[in-house]
PDB file of C-alpha atoms and ligand atoms in Angstrom:
ATOM      1  CA  PRO A1230      91.707  91.009  41.073  1.00  0.00           C
ATOM      2  CA  PRO A1231      93.399  90.712  44.466  1.00  0.00           C
ATOM      3  CA  ASP A1232      94.046  93.934  46.288  1.00  0.00           C
ATOM      4  CA  LEU A1233      97.851  94.050  46.275  1.00  0.00           C
ATOM      5  CA  CYS A1234      98.049  96.761  48.886  1.00  0.00           C
ATOM      6  CA  PRO A1235      95.145  96.353  51.297  1.00  0.00           C
ATOM      7  CA  ALA A1236      94.843  98.518  54.388  1.00  0.00           C
ATOM      8  CA  HIS A1237      95.465  95.915  57.066  1.00  0.00           C
ATOM      9  CA  THR A1238      94.305  97.230  60.393  1.00  0.00           C
ATOM     10  CA  GLY A1239      96.012  94.319  62.178  1.00  0.00           C
ATOM     11  CA  LEU A1240      99.312  94.678  60.368  1.00  0.00           C
ATOM     12  CA  PHE A1241     102.536  94.782  62.333  1.00  0.00           C
ATOM     13  CA  GLN A1242     105.766  95.914  60.835  1.00  0.00           C
ATOM     14  CA  LYS A1243     109.169  94.602  61.810  1.00  0.00           C
ATOM     15  CA  MET A1244     111.977  96.482  60.144  1.00  0.00           C
ATOM     16  CA  SER A1245     115.756  96.389  60.280  1.00  0.00           C
ATOM     17  CA  LYS A1246     117.334  99.437  58.742  1.00  0.00           C
ATOM     18  CA  CYS A1247     120.998  99.884  57.888  1.00  0.00           C
ATOM     19  CA  GLU A1248     122.573 103.304  57.542  1.00  0.00           C
ATOM     20  CA  CYS A1249     126.009 104.293  56.344  1.00  0.00           C
ATOM     21  CA  HIS A1250     127.205 107.734  57.413  1.00  0.00           C
ATOM     22  CA  PHE A1251     130.076 109.108  55.353  1.00  0.00           C
ATOM     23  CA  ILE A1252     132.081 111.870  56.984  1.00  0.00           C
ATOM     24  CA  ASN A1253     134.546 113.340  54.506  1.00  0.00           C
ATOM     25  CA  GLY A1254     134.095 110.690  51.864  1.00  0.00           C
ATOM     26  CA  THR A1255     135.199 107.311  53.120  1.00  0.00           C
ATOM     27  CA  GLU A1256     137.745 108.712  55.533  1.00  0.00           C
ATOM     28  CA  LYS A1257     135.433 108.358  58.493  1.00  0.00           C
ATOM     29  CA  VAL A1258     132.498 105.970  58.174  1.00  0.00           C
ATOM     30  CA  ARG A1259     129.841 105.062  60.673  1.00  0.00           C
ATOM     31  CA  PHE A1260     127.454 102.117  60.376  1.00  0.00           C
ATOM     32  CA  VAL A1261     124.128 102.182  62.208  1.00  0.00           C
ATOM     33  CA  LEU A1262     121.670  99.283  62.298  1.00  0.00           C
ATOM     34  CA  ARG A1263     118.211  99.994  63.725  1.00  0.00           C
ATOM     35  CA  HIS A1264     115.626  97.405  64.757  1.00  0.00           C
ATOM     36  CA  ILE A1265     112.184  98.915  64.543  1.00  0.00           C
ATOM     37  CA  TYR A1266     108.839  97.425  65.459  1.00  0.00           C
ATOM     38  CA  ASN A1267     105.690  99.378  64.581  1.00  0.00           C
ATOM     39  CA  ARG A1268     107.687 102.573  64.119  1.00  0.00           C
ATOM     40  CA  GLU A1269     109.271 102.222  67.538  1.00  0.00           C
ATOM     41  CA  GLN A1270     113.018 101.731  67.664  1.00  0.00           C
ATOM     42  CA  LEU A1271     113.729  98.753  69.925  1.00  0.00           C
ATOM     43  CA  ALA A1272     117.489  98.582  69.701  1.00  0.00           C
ATOM     44  CA  HIS A1273     120.359  99.774  67.582  1.00  0.00           C
ATOM     45  CA  PHE A1274     123.958  99.020  66.794  1.00  0.00           C
ATOM     46  CA  ASP A1275     126.338 101.920  66.193  1.00  0.00           C
ATOM     47  CA  SER A1276     129.856 101.125  64.976  1.00  0.00           C
ATOM     48  CA  ASP A1277     131.101 104.169  66.927  1.00  0.00           C
ATOM     49  CA  VAL A1278     129.663 102.717  70.144  1.00  0.00           C
ATOM     50  CA  ARG A1279     130.232  98.980  69.542  1.00  0.00           C
ATOM     51  CA  PRO A1280     127.868  96.987  71.747  1.00  0.00           C
ATOM     52  CA  TYR A1281     124.180  96.929  70.943  1.00  0.00           C
ATOM     53  CA  VAL A1282     122.061  99.474  72.772  1.00  0.00           C
ATOM     54  CA  GLY A1283     118.477  98.775  73.829  1.00  0.00           C
ATOM     55  CA  ASP A1284     116.006 101.631  73.396  1.00  0.00           C
ATOM     56  CA  THR A1285     113.033  99.939  75.101  1.00  0.00           C
ATOM     57  CA  PRO A1286     112.818  97.275  77.853  1.00  0.00           C
ATOM     58  CA  TYR A1287     112.301  94.549  75.228  1.00  0.00           C
ATOM     59  CA  GLY A1288     115.052  96.052  73.088  1.00  0.00           C
ATOM     60  CA  GLU A1289     117.341  95.907  76.095  1.00  0.00           C
ATOM     61  CA  GLN A1290     116.873  92.110  76.200  1.00  0.00           C
ATOM     62  CA  LEU A1291     117.552  91.908  72.487  1.00  0.00           C
ATOM     63  CA  ALA A1292     120.697  93.997  72.954  1.00  0.00           C
ATOM     64  CA  GLN A1293     121.966  91.812  75.800  1.00  0.00           C
ATOM     65  CA  TYR A1294     121.359  88.685  73.743  1.00  0.00           C
ATOM     66  CA  ARG A1295     123.223  90.074  70.735  1.00  0.00           C
ATOM     67  CA  ASN A1296     126.035  91.490  72.837  1.00  0.00           C
ATOM     68  CA  ASN A1297     126.797  87.947  73.995  1.00  0.00           C
ATOM     69  CA  ASP A1298     127.781  87.063  70.446  1.00  0.00           C
ATOM     70  CA  PRO A1299     131.226  88.579  69.725  1.00  0.00           C
ATOM     71  CA  GLU A1300     131.272  87.127  66.213  1.00  0.00           C
ATOM     72  CA  LEU A1301     128.025  88.867  65.351  1.00  0.00           C
ATOM     73  CA  LEU A1302     129.286  92.188  66.753  1.00  0.00           C
ATOM     74  CA  GLU A1303     132.467  91.840  64.747  1.00  0.00           C
ATOM     75  CA  TYR A1304     130.433  91.096  61.642  1.00  0.00           C
ATOM     76  CA  TYR A1305     128.399  94.276  62.126  1.00  0.00           C
ATOM     77  CA  ARG A1306     131.444  96.335  62.982  1.00  0.00           C
ATOM     78  CA  ALA A1307     133.085  95.179  59.747  1.00  0.00           C
ATOM     79  CA  GLN A1308     130.130  96.550  57.769  1.00  0.00           C
ATOM     80  CA  VAL A1309     131.832  99.965  57.633  1.00  0.00           C
ATOM     81  CA  ASP A1310     134.234  98.293  55.189  1.00  0.00           C
ATOM     82  CA  THR A1311     132.380  95.353  53.664  1.00  0.00           C
ATOM     83  CA  SER A1312     129.161  97.261  53.018  1.00  0.00           C
ATOM     84  CA  CYS A1313     129.561 101.039  53.465  1.00  0.00           C
ATOM     85  CA  ARG A1314     132.945 101.710  51.883  1.00  0.00           C
ATOM     86  CA  TYR A1315     132.333  99.043  49.266  1.00  0.00           C
ATOM     87  CA  ASN A1316     129.048 100.633  48.193  1.00  0.00           C
ATOM     88  CA  TYR A1317     130.491 104.138  48.342  1.00  0.00           C
ATOM     89  CA  ASP A1318     133.093 103.204  45.768  1.00  0.00           C
ATOM     90  CA  LEU A1319     130.384 101.746  43.537  1.00  0.00           C
ATOM     91  CA  TYR A1320     127.871 104.593  43.799  1.00  0.00           C
ATOM     92  CA  ALA A1321     129.902 107.751  44.442  1.00  0.00           C
ATOM     93  CA  PRO A1322     130.664 108.346  40.740  1.00  0.00           C
ATOM     94  CA  PHE A1323     126.895 108.512  40.066  1.00  0.00           C
ATOM     95  CA  SER A1324     125.863 110.501  43.130  1.00  0.00           C
ATOM     96  CA  VAL A1325     128.455 112.289  45.282  1.00  0.00           C
ATOM     97  CA  GLU A1326     130.667 113.334  42.392  1.00  0.00           C
ATOM     98  CA  ARG A1327     127.821 114.828  40.347  1.00  0.00           C
TER      99      ARG A1327
HETATM  100  C1  LIG B1317     139.348 114.571  54.375  1.00  0.00           C
HETATM  101  O1  LIG B1317     140.026 113.430  53.927  1.00  0.00           O
HETATM  102  C2  LIG B1317     141.246 113.671  53.257  1.00  0.00           C
HETATM  103  C3  LIG B1317     141.811 112.323  52.846  1.00  0.00           C
HETATM  104  O2  LIG B1317     140.882 111.567  52.173  1.00  0.00           O
HETATM  105  C4  LIG B1317     142.207 114.423  54.165  1.00  0.00           C
HETATM  106  O3  LIG B1317     143.399 114.713  53.452  1.00  0.00           O
HETATM  107  C5  LIG B1317     141.555 115.691  54.668  1.00  0.00           C
HETATM  108  O4  LIG B1317     142.415 116.312  55.613  1.00  0.00           O
HETATM  109  C6  LIG B1317     140.227 115.384  55.294  1.00  0.00           C
HETATM  110  N1  LIG B1317     139.528 116.613  55.677  1.00  0.00           N
HETATM  111  C7  LIG B1317     139.069 116.832  56.889  1.00  0.00           C
HETATM  112  C8  LIG B1317     138.357 118.123  57.083  1.00  0.00           C
HETATM  113  O5  LIG B1317     139.203 116.031  57.803  1.00  0.00           O
END
């Protein structure tokens, strides 16, 4: 049978991770999006900061590129409502309120 989880020595991992931070329920919400390559954070978006921030020289290029797209920034900024608050309302009864 095929090995479903082989130990690839030449494996590279590209990951984009979204975080919702809830401060006092949904009163104050912060959305953080991290772009990670091989466990190194290249760039991140923080709804409290607004523009993308580069964390490495390559990430800086990525940040500049994304910061030139106001629609994209607005889309990410809106995630505090469309994703974070929306999911809070769905999941809080099963987690926070227990
Ligand atoms: C937390 O939020 C509630 C409204 O949802 C507000 O009345 C209260 O003052 C807030 N508490 C703090 C510590 O900010």
